[in-house]
Coordinates of C-alpha atoms in Angstrom, one line a residue:
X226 CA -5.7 -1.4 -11.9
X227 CA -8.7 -3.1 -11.0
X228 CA -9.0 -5.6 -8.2
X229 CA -11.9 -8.0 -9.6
X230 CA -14.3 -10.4 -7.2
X231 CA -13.6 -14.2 -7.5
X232 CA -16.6 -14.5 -9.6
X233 CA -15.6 -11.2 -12.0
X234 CA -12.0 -13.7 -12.2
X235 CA -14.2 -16.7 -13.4
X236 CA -15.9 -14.5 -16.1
X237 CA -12.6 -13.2 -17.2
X238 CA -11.2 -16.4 -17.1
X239 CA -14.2 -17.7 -19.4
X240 CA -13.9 -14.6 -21.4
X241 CA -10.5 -15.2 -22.3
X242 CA -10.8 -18.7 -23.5
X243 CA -13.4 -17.6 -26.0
X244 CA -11.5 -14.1 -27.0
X245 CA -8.4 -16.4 -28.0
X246 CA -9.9 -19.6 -28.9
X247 CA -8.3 -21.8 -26.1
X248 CA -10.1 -24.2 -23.7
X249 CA -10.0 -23.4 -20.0
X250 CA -7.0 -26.8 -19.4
X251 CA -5.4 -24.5 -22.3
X252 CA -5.3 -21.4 -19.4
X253 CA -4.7 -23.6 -16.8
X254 CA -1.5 -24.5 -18.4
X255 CA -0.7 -21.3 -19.3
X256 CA -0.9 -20.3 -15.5
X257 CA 1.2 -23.3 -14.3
X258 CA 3.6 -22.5 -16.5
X259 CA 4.2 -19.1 -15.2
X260 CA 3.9 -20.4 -11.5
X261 CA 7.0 -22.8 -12.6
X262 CA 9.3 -20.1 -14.1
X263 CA 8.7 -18.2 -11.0
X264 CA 9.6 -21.4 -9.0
X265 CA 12.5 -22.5 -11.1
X266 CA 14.4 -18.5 -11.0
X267 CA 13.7 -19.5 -6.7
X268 CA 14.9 -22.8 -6.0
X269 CA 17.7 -25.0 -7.0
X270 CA 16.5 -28.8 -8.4
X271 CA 18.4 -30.5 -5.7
X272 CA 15.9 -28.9 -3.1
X273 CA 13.0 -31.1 -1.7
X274 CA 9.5 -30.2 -3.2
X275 CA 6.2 -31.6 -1.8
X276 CA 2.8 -30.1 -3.9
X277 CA -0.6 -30.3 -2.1
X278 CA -3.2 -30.5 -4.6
X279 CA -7.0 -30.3 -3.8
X280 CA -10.0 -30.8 -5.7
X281 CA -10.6 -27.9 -8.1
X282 CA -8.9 -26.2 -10.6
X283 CA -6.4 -24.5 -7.9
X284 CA -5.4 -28.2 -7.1
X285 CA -5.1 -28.5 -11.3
X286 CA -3.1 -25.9 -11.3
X287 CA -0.3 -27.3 -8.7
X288 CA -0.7 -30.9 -10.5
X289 CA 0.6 -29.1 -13.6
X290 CA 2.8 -27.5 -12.1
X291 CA 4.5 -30.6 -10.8
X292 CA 4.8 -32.2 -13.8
X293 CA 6.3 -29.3 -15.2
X294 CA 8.9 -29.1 -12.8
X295 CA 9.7 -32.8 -12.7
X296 CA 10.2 -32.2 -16.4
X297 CA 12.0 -29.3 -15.8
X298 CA 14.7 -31.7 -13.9
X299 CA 13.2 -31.6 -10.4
X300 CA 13.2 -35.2 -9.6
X301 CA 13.2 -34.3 -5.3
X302 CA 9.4 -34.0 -5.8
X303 CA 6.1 -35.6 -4.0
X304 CA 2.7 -35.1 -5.2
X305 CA -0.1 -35.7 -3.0
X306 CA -4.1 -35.2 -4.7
X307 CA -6.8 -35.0 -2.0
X308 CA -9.9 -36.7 -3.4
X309 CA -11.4 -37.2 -0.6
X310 CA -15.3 -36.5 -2.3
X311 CA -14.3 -38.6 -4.8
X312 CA -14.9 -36.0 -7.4
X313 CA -12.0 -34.1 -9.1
X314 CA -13.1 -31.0 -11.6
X315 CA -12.7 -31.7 -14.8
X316 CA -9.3 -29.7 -15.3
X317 CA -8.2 -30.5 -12.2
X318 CA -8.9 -34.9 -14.0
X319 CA -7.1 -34.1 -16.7
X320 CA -3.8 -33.0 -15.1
X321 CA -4.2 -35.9 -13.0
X322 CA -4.9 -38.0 -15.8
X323 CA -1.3 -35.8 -17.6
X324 CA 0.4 -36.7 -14.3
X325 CA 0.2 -40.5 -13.7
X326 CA 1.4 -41.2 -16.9
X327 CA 4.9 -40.3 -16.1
X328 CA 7.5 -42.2 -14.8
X329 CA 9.3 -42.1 -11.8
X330 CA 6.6 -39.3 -10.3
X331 CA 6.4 -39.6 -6.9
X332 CA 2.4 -39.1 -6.7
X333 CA -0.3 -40.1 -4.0
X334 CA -4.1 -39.8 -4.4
X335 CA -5.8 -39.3 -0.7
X336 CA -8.9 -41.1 -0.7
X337 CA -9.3 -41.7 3.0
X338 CA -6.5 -41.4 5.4
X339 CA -3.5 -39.3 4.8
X340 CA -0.5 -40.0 6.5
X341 CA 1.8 -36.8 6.2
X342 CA 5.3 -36.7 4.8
X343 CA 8.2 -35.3 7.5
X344 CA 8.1 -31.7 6.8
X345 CA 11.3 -29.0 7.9
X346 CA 12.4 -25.7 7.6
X347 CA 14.2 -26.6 3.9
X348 CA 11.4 -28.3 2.1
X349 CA 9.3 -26.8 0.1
X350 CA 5.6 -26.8 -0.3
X351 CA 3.2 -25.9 -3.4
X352 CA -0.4 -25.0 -1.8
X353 CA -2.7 -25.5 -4.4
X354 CA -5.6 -27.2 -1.8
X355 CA -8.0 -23.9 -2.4
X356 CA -8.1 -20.9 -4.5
X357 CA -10.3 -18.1 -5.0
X358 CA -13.3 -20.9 -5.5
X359 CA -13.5 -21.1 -1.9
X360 CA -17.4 -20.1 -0.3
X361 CA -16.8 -20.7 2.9
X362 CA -14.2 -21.4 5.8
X363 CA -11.9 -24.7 5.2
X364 CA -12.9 -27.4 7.2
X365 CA -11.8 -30.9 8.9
X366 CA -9.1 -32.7 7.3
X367 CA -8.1 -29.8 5.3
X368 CA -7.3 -27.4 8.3
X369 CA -5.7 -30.7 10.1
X370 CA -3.2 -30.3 6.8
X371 CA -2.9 -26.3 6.9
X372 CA -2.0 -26.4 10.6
X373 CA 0.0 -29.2 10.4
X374 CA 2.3 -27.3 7.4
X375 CA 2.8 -24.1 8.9
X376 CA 4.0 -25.6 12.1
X377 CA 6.5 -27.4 9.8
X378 CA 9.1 -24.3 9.0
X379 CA 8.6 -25.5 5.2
X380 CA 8.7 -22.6 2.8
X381 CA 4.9 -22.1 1.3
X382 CA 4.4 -21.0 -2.5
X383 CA 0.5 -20.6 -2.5
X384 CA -0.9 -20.8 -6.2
X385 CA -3.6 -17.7 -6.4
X386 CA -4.4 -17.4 -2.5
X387 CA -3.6 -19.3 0.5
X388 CA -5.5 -22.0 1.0
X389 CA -8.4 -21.2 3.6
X390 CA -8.2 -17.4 2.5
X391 CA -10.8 -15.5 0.9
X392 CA -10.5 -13.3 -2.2
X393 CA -12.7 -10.7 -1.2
X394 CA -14.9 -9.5 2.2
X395 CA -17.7 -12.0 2.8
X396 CA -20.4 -12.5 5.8
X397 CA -17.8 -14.8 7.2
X398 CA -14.1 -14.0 6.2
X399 CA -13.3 -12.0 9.1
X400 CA -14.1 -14.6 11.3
X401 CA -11.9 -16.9 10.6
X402 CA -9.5 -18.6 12.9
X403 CA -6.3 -17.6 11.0
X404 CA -4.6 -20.6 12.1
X405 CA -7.1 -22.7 10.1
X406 CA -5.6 -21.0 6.7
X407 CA -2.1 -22.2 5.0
X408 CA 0.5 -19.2 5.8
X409 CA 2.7 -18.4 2.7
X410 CA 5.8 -17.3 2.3
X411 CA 5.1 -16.7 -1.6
X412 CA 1.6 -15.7 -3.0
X413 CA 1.4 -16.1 -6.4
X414 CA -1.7 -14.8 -8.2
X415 CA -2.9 -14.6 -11.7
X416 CA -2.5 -10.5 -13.6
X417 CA -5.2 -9.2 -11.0
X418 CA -4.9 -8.3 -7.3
X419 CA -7.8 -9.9 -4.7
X420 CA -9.2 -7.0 -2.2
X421 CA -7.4 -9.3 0.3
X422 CA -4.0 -8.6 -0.1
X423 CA -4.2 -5.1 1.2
X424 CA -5.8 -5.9 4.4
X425 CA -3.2 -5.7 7.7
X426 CA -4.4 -9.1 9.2
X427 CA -3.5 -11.0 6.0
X428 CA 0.3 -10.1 5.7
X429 CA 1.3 -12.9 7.3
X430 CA -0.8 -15.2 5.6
X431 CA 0.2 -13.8 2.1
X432 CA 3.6 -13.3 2.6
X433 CA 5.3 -11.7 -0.4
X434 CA 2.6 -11.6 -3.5
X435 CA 3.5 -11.3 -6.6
X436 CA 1.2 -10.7 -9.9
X437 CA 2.2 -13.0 -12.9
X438 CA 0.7 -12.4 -16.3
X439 CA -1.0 -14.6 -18.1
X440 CA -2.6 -12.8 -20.9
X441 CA -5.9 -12.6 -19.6
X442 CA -8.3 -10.0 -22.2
X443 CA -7.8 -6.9 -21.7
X444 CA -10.7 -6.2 -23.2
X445 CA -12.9 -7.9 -20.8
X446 CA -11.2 -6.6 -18.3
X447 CA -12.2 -2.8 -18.9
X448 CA -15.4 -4.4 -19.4
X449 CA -16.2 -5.9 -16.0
X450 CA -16.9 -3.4 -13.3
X451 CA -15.1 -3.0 -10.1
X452 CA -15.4 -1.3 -6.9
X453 CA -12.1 -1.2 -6.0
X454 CA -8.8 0.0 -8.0
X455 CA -5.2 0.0 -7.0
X456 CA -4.0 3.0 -7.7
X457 CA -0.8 3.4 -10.2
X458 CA 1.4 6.1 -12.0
X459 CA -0.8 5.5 -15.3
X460 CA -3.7 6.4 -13.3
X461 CA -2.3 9.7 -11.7
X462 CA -0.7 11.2 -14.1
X463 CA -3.8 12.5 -16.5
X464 CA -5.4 14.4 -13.5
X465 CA -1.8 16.3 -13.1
X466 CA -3.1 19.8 -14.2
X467 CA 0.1 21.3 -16.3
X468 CA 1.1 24.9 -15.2
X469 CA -0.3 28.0 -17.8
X470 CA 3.0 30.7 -18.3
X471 CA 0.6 33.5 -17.7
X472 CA -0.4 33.0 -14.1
X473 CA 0.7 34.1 -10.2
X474 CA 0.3 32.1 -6.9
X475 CA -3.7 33.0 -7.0
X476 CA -3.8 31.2 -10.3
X477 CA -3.2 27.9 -7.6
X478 CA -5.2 28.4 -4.6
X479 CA -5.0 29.5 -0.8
X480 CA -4.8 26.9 2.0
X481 CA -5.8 27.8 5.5
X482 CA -4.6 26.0 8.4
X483 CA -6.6 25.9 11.7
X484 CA -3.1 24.4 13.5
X485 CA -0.6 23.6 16.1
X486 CA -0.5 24.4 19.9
X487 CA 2.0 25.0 22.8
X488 CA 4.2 21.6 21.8
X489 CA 3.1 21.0 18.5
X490 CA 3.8 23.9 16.7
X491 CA 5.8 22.0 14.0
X492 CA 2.5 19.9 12.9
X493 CA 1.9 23.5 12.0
X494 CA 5.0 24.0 10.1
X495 CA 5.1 20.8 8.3
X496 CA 1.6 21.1 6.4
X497 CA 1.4 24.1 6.0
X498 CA 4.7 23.9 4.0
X499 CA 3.7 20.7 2.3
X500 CA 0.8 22.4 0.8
X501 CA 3.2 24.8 -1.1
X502 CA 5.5 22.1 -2.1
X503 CA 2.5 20.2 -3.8
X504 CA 1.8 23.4 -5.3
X505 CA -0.6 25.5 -3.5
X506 CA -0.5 29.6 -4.3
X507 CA -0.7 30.8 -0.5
X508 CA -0.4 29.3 2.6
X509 CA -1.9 30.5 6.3
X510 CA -2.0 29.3 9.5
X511 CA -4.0 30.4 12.0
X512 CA -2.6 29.0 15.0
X513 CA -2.1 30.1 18.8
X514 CA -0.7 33.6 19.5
X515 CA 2.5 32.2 21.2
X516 CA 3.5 30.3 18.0
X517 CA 3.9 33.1 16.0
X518 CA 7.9 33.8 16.0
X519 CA 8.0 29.9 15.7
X520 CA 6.4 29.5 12.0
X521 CA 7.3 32.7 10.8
X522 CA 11.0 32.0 11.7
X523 CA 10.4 28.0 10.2
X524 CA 8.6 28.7 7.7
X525 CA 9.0 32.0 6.3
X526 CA 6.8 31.6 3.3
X527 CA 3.8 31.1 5.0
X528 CA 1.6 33.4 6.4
X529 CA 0.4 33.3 10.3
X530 CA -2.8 34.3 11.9
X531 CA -2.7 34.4 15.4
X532 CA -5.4 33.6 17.6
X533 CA -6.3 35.1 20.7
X534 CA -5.4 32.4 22.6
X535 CA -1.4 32.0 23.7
X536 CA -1.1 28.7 23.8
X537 CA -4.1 27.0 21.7
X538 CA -6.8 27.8 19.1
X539 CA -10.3 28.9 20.6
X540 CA -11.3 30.7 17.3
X541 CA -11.3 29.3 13.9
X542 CA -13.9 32.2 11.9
X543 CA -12.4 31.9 8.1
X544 CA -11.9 35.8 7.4
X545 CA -10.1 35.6 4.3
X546 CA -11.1 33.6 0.5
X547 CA -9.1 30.3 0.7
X548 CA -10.2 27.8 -1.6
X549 CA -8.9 25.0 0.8
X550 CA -9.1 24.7 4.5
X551 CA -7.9 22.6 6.8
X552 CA -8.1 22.0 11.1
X553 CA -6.4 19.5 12.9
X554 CA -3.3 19.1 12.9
X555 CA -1.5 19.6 16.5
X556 CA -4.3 21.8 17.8
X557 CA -5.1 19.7 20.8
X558 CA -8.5 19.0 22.3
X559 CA -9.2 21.3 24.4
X560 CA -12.9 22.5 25.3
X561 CA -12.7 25.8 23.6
X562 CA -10.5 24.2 20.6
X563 CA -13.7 21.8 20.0
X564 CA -16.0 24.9 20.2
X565 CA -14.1 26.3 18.1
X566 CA -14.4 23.4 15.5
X567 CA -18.2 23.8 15.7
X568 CA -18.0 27.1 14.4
X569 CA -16.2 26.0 11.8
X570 CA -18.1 23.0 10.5
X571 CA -21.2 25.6 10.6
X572 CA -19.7 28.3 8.6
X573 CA -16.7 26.9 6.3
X574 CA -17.4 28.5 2.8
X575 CA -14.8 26.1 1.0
X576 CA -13.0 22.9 0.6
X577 CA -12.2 21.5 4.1
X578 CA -10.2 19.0 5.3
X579 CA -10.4 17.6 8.9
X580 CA -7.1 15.5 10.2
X581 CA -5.6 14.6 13.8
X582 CA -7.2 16.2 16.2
X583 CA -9.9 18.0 14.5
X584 CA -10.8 14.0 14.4
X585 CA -10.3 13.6 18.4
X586 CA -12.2 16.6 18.8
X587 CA -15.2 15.1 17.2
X588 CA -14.8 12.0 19.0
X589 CA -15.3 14.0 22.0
X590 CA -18.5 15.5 20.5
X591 CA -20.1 13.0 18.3
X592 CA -22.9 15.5 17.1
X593 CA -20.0 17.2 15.3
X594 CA -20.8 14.5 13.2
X595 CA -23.7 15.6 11.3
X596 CA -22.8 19.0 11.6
X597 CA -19.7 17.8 8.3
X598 CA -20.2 19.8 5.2
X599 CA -20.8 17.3 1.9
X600 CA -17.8 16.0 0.7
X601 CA -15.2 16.7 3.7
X602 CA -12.8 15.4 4.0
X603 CA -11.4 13.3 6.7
X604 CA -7.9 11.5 7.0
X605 CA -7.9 9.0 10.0
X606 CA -5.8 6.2 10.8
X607 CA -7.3 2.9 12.4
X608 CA -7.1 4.7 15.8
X609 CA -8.4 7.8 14.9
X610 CA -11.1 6.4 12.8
X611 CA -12.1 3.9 16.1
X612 CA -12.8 6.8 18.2
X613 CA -14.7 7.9 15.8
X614 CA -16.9 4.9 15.0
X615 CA -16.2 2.4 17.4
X616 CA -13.6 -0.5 18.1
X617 CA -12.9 -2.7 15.0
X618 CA -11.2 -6.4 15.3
X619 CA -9.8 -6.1 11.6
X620 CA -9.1 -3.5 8.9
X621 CA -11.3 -5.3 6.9
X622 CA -14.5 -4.5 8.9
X623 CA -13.3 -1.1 9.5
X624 CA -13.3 -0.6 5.5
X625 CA -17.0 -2.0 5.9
X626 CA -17.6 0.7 8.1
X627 CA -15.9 3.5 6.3
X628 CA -17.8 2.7 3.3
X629 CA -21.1 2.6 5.3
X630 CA -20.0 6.4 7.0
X631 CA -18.7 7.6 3.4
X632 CA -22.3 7.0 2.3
X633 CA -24.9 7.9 5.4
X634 CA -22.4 11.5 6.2
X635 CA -21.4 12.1 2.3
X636 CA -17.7 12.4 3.2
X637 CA -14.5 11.6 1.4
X638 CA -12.4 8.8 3.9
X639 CA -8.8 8.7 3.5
X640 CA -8.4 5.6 5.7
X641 CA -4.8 6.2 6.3
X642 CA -2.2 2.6 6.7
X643 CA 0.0 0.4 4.7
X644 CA -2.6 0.6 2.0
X645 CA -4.3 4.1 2.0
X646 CA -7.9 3.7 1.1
X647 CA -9.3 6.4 -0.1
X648 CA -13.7 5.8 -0.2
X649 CA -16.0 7.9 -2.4
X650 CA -19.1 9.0 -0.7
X651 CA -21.8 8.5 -3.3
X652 CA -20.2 5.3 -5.6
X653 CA -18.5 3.9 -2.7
X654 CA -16.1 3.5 -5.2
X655 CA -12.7 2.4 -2.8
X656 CA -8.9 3.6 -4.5
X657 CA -6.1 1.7 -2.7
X658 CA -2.8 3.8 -2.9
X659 CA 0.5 1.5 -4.4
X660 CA 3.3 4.2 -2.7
X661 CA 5.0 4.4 0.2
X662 CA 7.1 1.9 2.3
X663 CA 7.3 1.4 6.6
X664 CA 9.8 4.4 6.9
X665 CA 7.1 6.9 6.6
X666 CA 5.4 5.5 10.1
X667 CA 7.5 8.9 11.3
X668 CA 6.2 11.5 13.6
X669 CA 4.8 14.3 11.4
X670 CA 4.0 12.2 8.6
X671 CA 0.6 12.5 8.5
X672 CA 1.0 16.1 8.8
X673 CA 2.5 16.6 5.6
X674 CA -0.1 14.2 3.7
X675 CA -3.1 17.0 5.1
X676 CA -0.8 20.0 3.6
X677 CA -0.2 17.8 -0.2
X678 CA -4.4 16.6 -0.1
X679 CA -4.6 20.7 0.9
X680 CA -2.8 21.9 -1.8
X681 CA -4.7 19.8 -4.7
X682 CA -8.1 20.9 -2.8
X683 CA -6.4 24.8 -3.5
X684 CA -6.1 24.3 -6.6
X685 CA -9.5 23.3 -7.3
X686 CA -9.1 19.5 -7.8
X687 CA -12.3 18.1 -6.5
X688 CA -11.9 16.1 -2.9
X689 CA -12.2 12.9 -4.3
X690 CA -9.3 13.5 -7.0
X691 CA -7.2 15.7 -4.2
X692 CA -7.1 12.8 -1.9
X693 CA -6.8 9.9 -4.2
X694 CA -3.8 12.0 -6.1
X695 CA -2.5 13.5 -2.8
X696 CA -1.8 9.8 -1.4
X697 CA -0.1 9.1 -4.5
X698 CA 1.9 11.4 -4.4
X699 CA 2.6 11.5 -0.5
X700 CA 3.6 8.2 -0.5
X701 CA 6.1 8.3 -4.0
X702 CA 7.8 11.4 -1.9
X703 CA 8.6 8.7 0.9
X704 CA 9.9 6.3 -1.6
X705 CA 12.1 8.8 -3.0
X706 CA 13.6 9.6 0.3
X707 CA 13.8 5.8 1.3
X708 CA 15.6 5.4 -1.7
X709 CA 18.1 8.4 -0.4
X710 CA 17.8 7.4 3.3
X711 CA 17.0 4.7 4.1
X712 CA 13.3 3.3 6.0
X713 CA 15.1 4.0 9.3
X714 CA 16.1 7.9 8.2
X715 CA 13.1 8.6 7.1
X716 CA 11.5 12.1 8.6
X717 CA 8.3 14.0 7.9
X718 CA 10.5 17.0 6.7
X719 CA 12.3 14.6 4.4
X720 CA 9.0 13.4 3.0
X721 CA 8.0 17.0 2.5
X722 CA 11.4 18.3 0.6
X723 CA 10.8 16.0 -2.1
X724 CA 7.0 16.2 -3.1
X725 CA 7.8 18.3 -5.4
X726 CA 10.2 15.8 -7.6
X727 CA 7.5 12.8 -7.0
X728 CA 4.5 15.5 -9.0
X729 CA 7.7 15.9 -11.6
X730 CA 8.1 12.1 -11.6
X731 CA 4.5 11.7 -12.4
X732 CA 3.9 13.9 -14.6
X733 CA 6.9 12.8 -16.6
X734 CA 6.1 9.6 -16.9

């Protein structure tokens, strides 16, 4: 699915009209009337409803909305219109206009001073001050309002975005004061996700969203280009390569894994065993000499490679043909480890994927840096990826970053979180992963994600499709055993046990 910019929205919006021969009050009242079914399958009549309306066409949207409430039966309602320019948008006139011409409407046009109604924790408030039409931070009176409602304990149903919130990154956005934005407990937006709602700091501003369609051309819509896509079944499932009768395990790949150390032998274990389950040929880790009887006994089908070393790696020469290889997880970061790592990054032949601490090790030797084969791939989350790059105040500006690194060091970024982003190095081109739940924030976790991304790379997806489909399917794994287990029973081995029925689940349909 594509997530559009506000002005993409606007020419979609326009597109639309002409497509089905409607004017753009036409749309508008489709819109409200989708926002009021929602409403109406929420709240009971009897309960006390107070819509904020602003200037634009978000504020025409919430006028219609009231009236089609109050039609609807819901006679416990206030409508307040700031006009404070004294200049309403056309729409946004006409609702007005569709408005005052009922009876018994409880409406108020702010001109000049507004005297607040009594707000509490059982009311509830429609936010349609500002939409995606906003170009800069709210200001004055507006904030005074937005403040004053989230201190309230009212329940928020935000028509498009919050009020105060941005669609999409801009110079500013970041720097907001997120007190200064309304804080919804129900986002309601219009067939197409804003880059927004998949950024950490805005989940409590957002509160639950939820998409409602509105029929906008479908047409136009595979028309307009985007930068970033949310990433669904639809989209996953014609990259699935379908199994030939005639093959062995060669016909799918070997992964190597540079990892585990004295203590963390099982990050080992669990990708090493993930990469089979996603459907990798051969496994192998190479891992410290003292770990041996630990993965062979764990993990029988893999293969181990024993270093030198007892107790962690100091050699990670690639002696074998794997078509993937991987270093990081649970090696450590010792001196000799991070030597080791240099050798690799000067001689890998093949697909390579760096994770964990192959990622702390470079932070420990920046130069590593340069030294990354085209199209690595990396998998940090925020912490690792500071270290890396520096300290960032919001995910948002570390996605700024990652696309900037994706492009200047030609690496694939799986920017691990909520909302795994995985960038493209040459388009920039961002996919934001739909699976996965807050169970999966489990030790081991991200272990099993390098061994799924490792298995794709084996069997010769390129690293772009291998992380995009190996987050995909990572993260429907952990909904499958959420669904089983529950968030709070949720283990990495749990995860790994059922990749296998999420790539069945996908390709099925």
């Amino acid at each position: 699915m594509k997530i559009l910019s506000s002005e993409a929205i606007r020419e979609l919006d326009m597109a639309t009209c002409h497509a089905q021969g409607i004017s753009t009050i036409d749309l508008m009242e489709r819109a409200a009337a989708a926002v009021t079914v929602e409403i109406i399958s929420r709240f009971l009549p009897s309960r006390r409803i107070v819509v904020m309306a602003g200037p634009g066409n978000n504020g025409g949207d919430a006028l219609a909305v009231a009236r089609m409430l109050f039609e609807q039966g819901y006679k416990n309602l206030e409508v307040y219109l700031f006009n404070v320019g004294g200049k309403l948008s056309h729409d946004c006139n006409e609702e007005r206009n569709r408005l005052i011409t009922i009876d018994g409407i409880n409406f108020t046009e702010v001109s000049k001073e507004f005297s607040p109604p009594i707000l509490g924790e059982n009311d509830v408030v429609i936010d349609g001050l500002f939409g995606s039409g906003l170009v800069r931070p709210m200001m004055g009176g507006f904030v005074s309002v937005a403040r004053y409602i989230n201190e309230s304990g009212a329940y928020v149903v935000s028509i498009d975005l919050p009020s105060g919130l941005y669609g999409e990154w801009t110079d500013w956005s970041s720097q907001v004061n997120r007190r200064d934005i309304m804080h919804a407990d129900l986002t309601l937006a219009f067939q197409i996700p804003r880059l927004s709602f998949f950024f950490e700091e805005n989940y409590e501003i957002l509160g639950e969203w939820k998409l409602l369609d509105i029929d906008l051309d479908e047409a136009k819509i595979k028309d307009l280009p985007a930068d970033f896509f949310l990433v669904e079944n639809r989209n996953i499932r014609p990259l699935l390569k379908a199994r030939h009768p005639f093959t062995g395990k060669r016909d799918y790949g070997s992964a190597l894994f540079f990892a585990g150390s004295t203590g963390l032998v099982g990050a080992s274990i669990l990708c090493s065993l993930s990469a089979l389950k996603g459907g990798a040929g051969l496994a192998t880790v190479h891992g410290p000499r003292g770990a041996l009887n630990i993965v062979q006994t764990a993990a029988p089908e893999v293969m181990f490679e024993p270093d030198r070393n007892e107790h962690y790696i100091t050699d990670m020469t690639v002696h074998h043909g794997h078509q993937a290889v991987v270093a990081g997880p649970g090696i450590g970061t010792h001196e000799q480890t991070v030597t080791a790592l240099e050798g690799l990054l000067k001689n890998v032949p093949n697909a390579l994927l760096l994770d964990a601490d192959a990622l702390n090790c470079i932070a420990k030797r920046p130069a590593l840096l340069t030294m990354l084969p085209p199209k690595t791939v990396i998998t940090p989350h925020a912490g690792e990826f500071d270290r890396l790059f520096g300290e960032h105040t919001s995910s948002e500006d570390r996605l700024k970053t990652a696309v900037e690194v994706a492009r200047r060091y030609k690496i694939v970024i799986v920017l691990k979180g909520h909302y795994t982003m995985v960038i493209r190095p040459t388009t920039g081109r961002i996919t934001i992963n739909s699976t996965g739940n807050p169970g999966m924030a489990t030790a081991g976790s991200g272990d099993v994600l390098a061994g799924v991304i490792a298995a794709f790379l084996a069997q010769g997806y390129s690293p772009e499709h291998a992380a995009t489909v190996g987050v995909y399917i990572h993260g429907l794994a952990g909904d499958i055993a959420t669904e089983e287990l529950g968030e709070f029973g949720l283990t990495a081995t749990s995860i790994s046990d059922r990749l296998g029925r999420a790539i069945k689940m996908v390709m099925e349909g």
